[in-house]
Amino acid sequence: VHGIRRGVGGVITCAECGAVYSHIQPHDKKRASGIPKWKCKNYVYQNRLTCAGGFISDEQVKDVCVNAINRIMQDRKLMNPPGQDGERVSAEYRKLDLRITEAKETQLQRTSHADLMELLYERAAERYRTLEIRDTDYKTEEMQEILADRVELVEFDEELYRKLITQIMVYKDQTAEVIFINGSRIKTGYADK
């Protein structure tokens, strides 16, 4: 249990308000509600309830991680983040590149310097977006290698957690969304413990 606390600082965030979660120790450990939990830092502010974000215990965090990793291992298509079509250079990049080439060929007679600079800027921004896709592809391949010889998890694996998961977003309805290193997301529920 101590390992999960040490490793998730700043990883667990509130899906309701976006704040990070903090770990709280119960005052009365003998009662059923006396287990350590994570709660939104904005849950209570100046003695007022300001966020409806849910609570989650260490064991529930572990269950969420195990469920999300198992779902990705069972269906590898879930490993691909939404919106990734695998295209190395987008159609928009090619259009911008063609417009820049045409502007250069016409010796800038009909294209002002400011218009050309705007086209160059737009092309650079589109290229950056394309590079982000390649980074996502690389991280997806890394995830595939990490999980290649693994079978279904039956218990929390801190090493896998540290290698694969970047964020856990907790919702007020006892669900959490696990965000992996490549941006793929798995939403799962968790039971009371």
PDB file of C-alpha atoms in Angstrom:
ATOM      1  CA  VAL A   1       0.000   0.000   0.000  1.00  0.00           C
ATOM      2  CA  HIS A   2       2.839   2.387   0.793  1.00  0.00           C
ATOM      3  CA  GLY A   3       4.167   1.946  -2.773  1.00  0.00           C
ATOM      4  CA  ILE A   4       0.947   3.212  -4.345  1.00  0.00           C
ATOM      5  CA  ARG A   5       1.032   6.346  -2.177  1.00  0.00           C
ATOM      6  CA  ARG A   6       4.644   7.034  -3.051  1.00  0.00           C
ATOM      7  CA  GLY A   7       4.043   6.626  -6.770  1.00  0.00           C
ATOM      8  CA  VAL A   8       0.777   8.445  -7.431  1.00  0.00           C
ATOM      9  CA  GLY A   9       1.409  11.911  -6.046  1.00  0.00           C
ATOM     10  CA  GLY A  10       0.123  14.266  -8.729  1.00  0.00           C
ATOM     11  CA  VAL A  11      -1.104  11.354 -10.880  1.00  0.00           C
ATOM     12  CA  ILE A  12      -4.591  11.126  -9.388  1.00  0.00           C
ATOM     13  CA  THR A  13      -6.661  14.107 -10.469  1.00  0.00           C
ATOM     14  CA  CYS A  14     -10.255  15.198 -10.123  1.00  0.00           C
ATOM     15  CA  ALA A  15     -12.346  14.768 -13.254  1.00  0.00           C
ATOM     16  CA  GLU A  16     -14.827  17.311 -11.870  1.00  0.00           C
ATOM     17  CA  CYS A  17     -12.527  20.313 -11.271  1.00  0.00           C
ATOM     18  CA  GLY A  18      -9.070  19.248 -12.523  1.00  0.00           C
ATOM     19  CA  ALA A  19      -7.251  19.592  -9.174  1.00  0.00           C
ATOM     20  CA  VAL A  20      -4.817  16.955  -7.945  1.00  0.00           C
ATOM     21  CA  TYR A  21      -5.841  14.554  -5.239  1.00  0.00           C
ATOM     22  CA  SER A  22      -4.208  14.427  -1.825  1.00  0.00           C
ATOM     23  CA  HIS A  23      -3.903  11.473   0.498  1.00  0.00           C
ATOM     24  CA  ILE A  24      -5.765  11.725   3.789  1.00  0.00           C
ATOM     25  CA  GLN A  25      -5.425   9.596   6.891  1.00  0.00           C
ATOM     26  CA  PRO A  26      -8.578   8.867   8.890  1.00  0.00           C
ATOM     27  CA  HIS A  27      -8.939  10.137  12.445  1.00  0.00           C
ATOM     28  CA  ASP A  28     -10.609   6.937  13.649  1.00  0.00           C
ATOM     29  CA  LYS A  29      -8.957   3.882  12.104  1.00  0.00           C
ATOM     30  CA  LYS A  30     -11.247   1.469  13.974  1.00  0.00           C
ATOM     31  CA  ARG A  31     -14.390   2.460  12.033  1.00  0.00           C
ATOM     32  CA  ALA A  32     -15.200   1.069   8.595  1.00  0.00           C
ATOM     33  CA  SER A  33     -14.653   4.517   7.101  1.00  0.00           C
ATOM     34  CA  GLY A  34     -11.276   4.624   8.810  1.00  0.00           C
ATOM     35  CA  ILE A  35      -9.180   3.628   5.816  1.00  0.00           C
ATOM     36  CA  PRO A  36      -6.790   6.047   4.117  1.00  0.00           C
ATOM     37  CA  LYS A  37      -8.271   7.660   0.998  1.00  0.00           C
ATOM     38  CA  TRP A  38      -7.499  10.095  -1.756  1.00  0.00           C
ATOM     39  CA  LYS A  39      -9.667  13.178  -2.159  1.00  0.00           C
ATOM     40  CA  CYS A  40      -9.704  16.270  -4.334  1.00  0.00           C
ATOM     41  CA  LYS A  41      -7.715  19.154  -2.870  1.00  0.00           C
ATOM     42  CA  ASN A  42     -10.697  21.391  -3.650  1.00  0.00           C
ATOM     43  CA  TYR A  43     -13.194  19.110  -1.903  1.00  0.00           C
ATOM     44  CA  VAL A  44     -13.384  21.419   1.097  1.00  0.00           C
ATOM     45  CA  TYR A  45     -12.146  24.972   0.773  1.00  0.00           C
ATOM     46  CA  GLN A  46     -12.554  27.496   3.603  1.00  0.00           C
ATOM     47  CA  ASN A  47     -14.868  25.093   5.463  1.00  0.00           C
ATOM     48  CA  ARG A  48     -17.195  24.754   2.480  1.00  0.00           C
ATOM     49  CA  LEU A  49     -17.794  21.842   0.147  1.00  0.00           C
ATOM     50  CA  THR A  50     -16.560  23.232  -3.188  1.00  0.00           C
ATOM     51  CA  CYS A  51     -15.993  20.125  -5.348  1.00  0.00           C
ATOM     52  CA  ALA A  52     -18.113  17.034  -5.819  1.00  0.00           C
ATOM     53  CA  GLY A  53     -15.119  14.887  -6.759  1.00  0.00           C
ATOM     54  CA  GLY A  54     -15.183  11.347  -5.430  1.00  0.00           C
ATOM     55  CA  PHE A  55     -13.028   9.653  -2.843  1.00  0.00           C
ATOM     56  CA  ILE A  56     -10.845   6.676  -3.752  1.00  0.00           C
ATOM     57  CA  SER A  57      -8.799   4.371  -1.521  1.00  0.00           C
ATOM     58  CA  ASP A  58      -5.380   2.883  -2.214  1.00  0.00           C
ATOM     59  CA  GLU A  59      -6.976  -0.502  -2.916  1.00  0.00           C
ATOM     60  CA  GLN A  60      -9.486   1.056  -5.307  1.00  0.00           C
ATOM     61  CA  VAL A  61      -6.659   2.828  -7.160  1.00  0.00           C
ATOM     62  CA  LYS A  62      -4.914  -0.526  -7.519  1.00  0.00           C
ATOM     63  CA  ASP A  63      -8.115  -2.172  -8.795  1.00  0.00           C
ATOM     64  CA  VAL A  64      -8.645   0.604 -11.337  1.00  0.00           C
ATOM     65  CA  CYS A  65      -5.083   0.181 -12.631  1.00  0.00           C
ATOM     66  CA  VAL A  66      -5.367  -3.614 -12.839  1.00  0.00           C
ATOM     67  CA  ASN A  67      -8.739  -3.390 -14.644  1.00  0.00           C
ATOM     68  CA  ALA A  68      -7.469  -0.824 -17.161  1.00  0.00           C
ATOM     69  CA  ILE A  69      -4.254  -2.732 -17.931  1.00  0.00           C
ATOM     70  CA  ASN A  70      -6.187  -6.004 -18.286  1.00  0.00           C
ATOM     71  CA  ARG A  71      -8.686  -4.410 -20.675  1.00  0.00           C
ATOM     72  CA  ILE A  72      -5.842  -3.162 -22.867  1.00  0.00           C
ATOM     73  CA  MET A  73      -4.177  -6.587 -22.825  1.00  0.00           C
ATOM     74  CA  GLN A  74      -7.485  -8.293 -23.747  1.00  0.00           C
ATOM     75  CA  ASP A  75      -8.259  -5.894 -26.598  1.00  0.00           C
ATOM     76  CA  ARG A  76      -5.088  -4.393 -28.086  1.00  0.00           C
ATOM     77  CA  LYS A  77      -7.169  -2.012 -30.252  1.00  0.00           C
ATOM     78  CA  LEU A  78      -7.943  -0.071 -27.060  1.00  0.00           C
ATOM     79  CA  MET A  79      -4.247   0.763 -26.922  1.00  0.00           C
ATOM     80  CA  ASN A  80      -4.608   3.129 -29.889  1.00  0.00           C
ATOM     81  CA  PRO A  81      -5.638   6.612 -28.794  1.00  0.00           C
ATOM     82  CA  PRO A  82      -8.737   7.995 -30.514  1.00  0.00           C
ATOM     83  CA  GLY A  83      -8.090  10.143 -33.579  1.00  0.00           C
ATOM     84  CA  GLN A  84      -4.831   8.494 -34.566  1.00  0.00           C
ATOM     85  CA  ASP A  85      -5.093   7.474 -38.194  1.00  0.00           C
ATOM     86  CA  GLY A  86      -1.421   6.602 -38.566  1.00  0.00           C
ATOM     87  CA  GLU A  87      -0.883   9.127 -41.375  1.00  0.00           C
ATOM     88  CA  ARG A  88       2.699  10.378 -41.268  1.00  0.00           C
ATOM     89  CA  VAL A  89       2.066  13.697 -43.048  1.00  0.00           C
ATOM     90  CA  SER A  90      -1.466  14.999 -42.940  1.00  0.00           C
ATOM     91  CA  ALA A  91      -3.488  16.099 -45.941  1.00  0.00           C
ATOM     92  CA  GLU A  92      -3.550  19.605 -44.456  1.00  0.00           C
ATOM     93  CA  TYR A  93       0.281  19.646 -44.344  1.00  0.00           C
ATOM     94  CA  ARG A  94       0.455  18.606 -47.999  1.00  0.00           C
ATOM     95  CA  LYS A  95      -2.023  21.371 -48.969  1.00  0.00           C
ATOM     96  CA  LEU A  96      -0.015  24.006 -47.108  1.00  0.00           C
ATOM     97  CA  ASP A  97       3.237  22.733 -48.612  1.00  0.00           C
ATOM     98  CA  LEU A  98       1.733  22.952 -52.114  1.00  0.00           C
ATOM     99  CA  ARG A  99       0.519  26.534 -51.495  1.00  0.00           C
ATOM    100  CA  ILE A 100       4.011  27.545 -50.290  1.00  0.00           C
ATOM    101  CA  THR A 101       5.627  25.944 -53.355  1.00  0.00           C
ATOM    102  CA  GLU A 102       3.182  27.761 -55.643  1.00  0.00           C
ATOM    103  CA  ALA A 103       3.872  31.061 -53.854  1.00  0.00           C
ATOM    104  CA  LYS A 104       7.638  30.589 -54.302  1.00  0.00           C
ATOM    105  CA  GLU A 105       7.262  29.653 -57.975  1.00  0.00           C
ATOM    106  CA  THR A 106       5.310  32.801 -58.724  1.00  0.00           C
ATOM    107  CA  GLN A 107       8.250  34.746 -57.289  1.00  0.00           C
ATOM    108  CA  LEU A 108       5.990  36.142 -54.625  1.00  0.00           C
ATOM    109  CA  GLN A 109       4.397  38.438 -57.253  1.00  0.00           C
ATOM    110  CA  ARG A 110       0.904  37.744 -55.992  1.00  0.00           C
ATOM    111  CA  THR A 111       1.817  36.636 -52.477  1.00  0.00           C
ATOM    112  CA  SER A 112       2.818  39.196 -49.873  1.00  0.00           C
ATOM    113  CA  HIS A 113       5.617  38.521 -47.440  1.00  0.00           C
ATOM    114  CA  ALA A 114       3.093  38.425 -44.566  1.00  0.00           C
ATOM    115  CA  ASP A 115       0.935  35.859 -46.415  1.00  0.00           C
ATOM    116  CA  LEU A 116       3.961  33.651 -47.068  1.00  0.00           C
ATOM    117  CA  MET A 117       5.025  33.906 -43.427  1.00  0.00           C
ATOM    118  CA  GLU A 118       1.493  32.932 -42.362  1.00  0.00           C
ATOM    119  CA  LEU A 119       1.608  29.890 -44.664  1.00  0.00           C
ATOM    120  CA  LEU A 120       5.000  28.891 -43.290  1.00  0.00           C
ATOM    121  CA  TYR A 121       3.715  29.241 -39.744  1.00  0.00           C
ATOM    122  CA  GLU A 122       0.602  27.147 -40.489  1.00  0.00           C
ATOM    123  CA  ARG A 123       2.739  24.440 -42.112  1.00  0.00           C
ATOM    124  CA  ALA A 124       5.109  24.372 -39.131  1.00  0.00           C
ATOM    125  CA  ALA A 125       2.171  24.052 -36.722  1.00  0.00           C
ATOM    126  CA  GLU A 126       0.746  21.192 -38.771  1.00  0.00           C
ATOM    127  CA  ARG A 127       4.157  19.490 -38.855  1.00  0.00           C
ATOM    128  CA  TYR A 128       4.382  19.759 -35.068  1.00  0.00           C
ATOM    129  CA  ARG A 129       0.990  18.080 -34.775  1.00  0.00           C
ATOM    130  CA  THR A 130       2.232  15.302 -37.067  1.00  0.00           C
ATOM    131  CA  LEU A 131       5.320  14.833 -34.889  1.00  0.00           C
ATOM    132  CA  GLU A 132       3.057  14.456 -31.842  1.00  0.00           C
ATOM    133  CA  ILE A 133       1.344  11.606 -33.690  1.00  0.00           C
ATOM    134  CA  ARG A 134       4.705   9.938 -34.262  1.00  0.00           C
ATOM    135  CA  ASP A 135       5.527  10.299 -30.561  1.00  0.00           C
ATOM    136  CA  THR A 136       2.200   8.644 -29.790  1.00  0.00           C
ATOM    137  CA  ASP A 137       3.061   5.831 -32.216  1.00  0.00           C
ATOM    138  CA  TYR A 138       6.414   5.350 -30.472  1.00  0.00           C
ATOM    139  CA  LYS A 139       4.773   5.237 -27.044  1.00  0.00           C
ATOM    140  CA  THR A 140       2.156   2.778 -28.321  1.00  0.00           C
ATOM    141  CA  GLU A 141       4.958   0.511 -29.570  1.00  0.00           C
ATOM    142  CA  GLU A 142       6.649   0.859 -26.178  1.00  0.00           C
ATOM    143  CA  MET A 143       3.411  -0.210 -24.460  1.00  0.00           C
ATOM    144  CA  GLN A 144       3.092  -3.192 -26.800  1.00  0.00           C
ATOM    145  CA  GLU A 145       6.639  -4.302 -25.936  1.00  0.00           C
ATOM    146  CA  ILE A 146       6.037  -3.919 -22.197  1.00  0.00           C
ATOM    147  CA  LEU A 147       2.849  -6.006 -22.395  1.00  0.00           C
ATOM    148  CA  ALA A 148       4.027  -8.499 -25.048  1.00  0.00           C
ATOM    149  CA  ASP A 149       4.673 -11.518 -22.816  1.00  0.00           C
ATOM    150  CA  ARG A 150       2.212 -10.649 -20.070  1.00  0.00           C
ATOM    151  CA  VAL A 151      -0.957 -12.455 -19.156  1.00  0.00           C
ATOM    152  CA  GLU A 152      -3.949 -11.114 -17.268  1.00  0.00           C
ATOM    153  CA  LEU A 153      -3.016  -9.389 -14.015  1.00  0.00           C
ATOM    154  CA  VAL A 154      -4.525 -10.756 -10.830  1.00  0.00           C
ATOM    155  CA  GLU A 155      -2.926  -8.181  -8.561  1.00  0.00           C
ATOM    156  CA  PHE A 156      -1.453  -4.707  -8.761  1.00  0.00           C
ATOM    157  CA  ASP A 157       1.971  -4.521 -10.424  1.00  0.00           C
ATOM    158  CA  GLU A 158       3.767  -1.323  -9.402  1.00  0.00           C
ATOM    159  CA  GLU A 159       6.390  -1.671 -12.139  1.00  0.00           C
ATOM    160  CA  LEU A 160       3.711  -1.831 -14.862  1.00  0.00           C
ATOM    161  CA  TYR A 161       1.862   1.040 -13.242  1.00  0.00           C
ATOM    162  CA  ARG A 162       4.971   3.243 -13.318  1.00  0.00           C
ATOM    163  CA  LYS A 163       5.808   2.336 -16.932  1.00  0.00           C
ATOM    164  CA  LEU A 164       2.326   2.621 -18.432  1.00  0.00           C
ATOM    165  CA  ILE A 165       0.105   5.056 -16.554  1.00  0.00           C
ATOM    166  CA  THR A 166       0.472   8.838 -16.508  1.00  0.00           C
ATOM    167  CA  GLN A 167      -2.808   9.932 -14.932  1.00  0.00           C
ATOM    168  CA  ILE A 168      -5.898   8.627 -13.145  1.00  0.00           C
ATOM    169  CA  MET A 169      -8.944  10.901 -13.312  1.00  0.00           C
ATOM    170  CA  VAL A 170     -11.514  10.215 -10.591  1.00  0.00           C
ATOM    171  CA  TYR A 171     -15.214  10.954 -11.158  1.00  0.00           C
ATOM    172  CA  LYS A 172     -17.875  11.443  -8.508  1.00  0.00           C
ATOM    173  CA  ASP A 173     -19.827   8.339  -9.608  1.00  0.00           C
ATOM    174  CA  GLN A 174     -17.171   5.817  -8.503  1.00  0.00           C
ATOM    175  CA  THR A 175     -15.568   5.618 -11.917  1.00  0.00           C
ATOM    176  CA  ALA A 176     -12.056   6.517 -12.920  1.00  0.00           C
ATOM    177  CA  GLU A 177     -10.351   7.078 -16.251  1.00  0.00           C
ATOM    178  CA  VAL A 178      -6.815   5.757 -16.635  1.00  0.00           C
ATOM    179  CA  ILE A 179      -4.630   7.642 -19.102  1.00  0.00           C
ATOM    180  CA  PHE A 180      -1.689   5.715 -20.511  1.00  0.00           C
ATOM    181  CA  ILE A 181       1.680   7.033 -21.727  1.00  0.00           C
ATOM    182  CA  ASN A 182       0.477   7.173 -25.339  1.00  0.00           C
ATOM    183  CA  GLY A 183      -2.721   9.061 -24.519  1.00  0.00           C
ATOM    184  CA  SER A 184      -5.104   6.102 -24.734  1.00  0.00           C
ATOM    185  CA  ARG A 185      -7.834   6.124 -22.085  1.00  0.00           C
ATOM    186  CA  ILE A 186      -9.759   3.414 -20.291  1.00  0.00           C
ATOM    187  CA  LYS A 187     -12.693   4.288 -18.053  1.00  0.00           C
ATOM    188  CA  THR A 188     -13.591   1.786 -15.339  1.00  0.00           C
ATOM    189  CA  GLY A 189     -15.646   1.641 -12.200  1.00  0.00           C
ATOM    190  CA  TYR A 190     -14.511   0.658  -8.743  1.00  0.00           C
ATOM    191  CA  ALA A 191     -16.331  -0.954  -5.842  1.00  0.00           C
ATOM    192  CA  ASP A 192     -16.498   0.156  -2.228  1.00  0.00           C
ATOM    193  CA  LYS A 193     -13.748  -1.336  -0.069  1.00  0.00           C
TER     194      LYS A 193
END
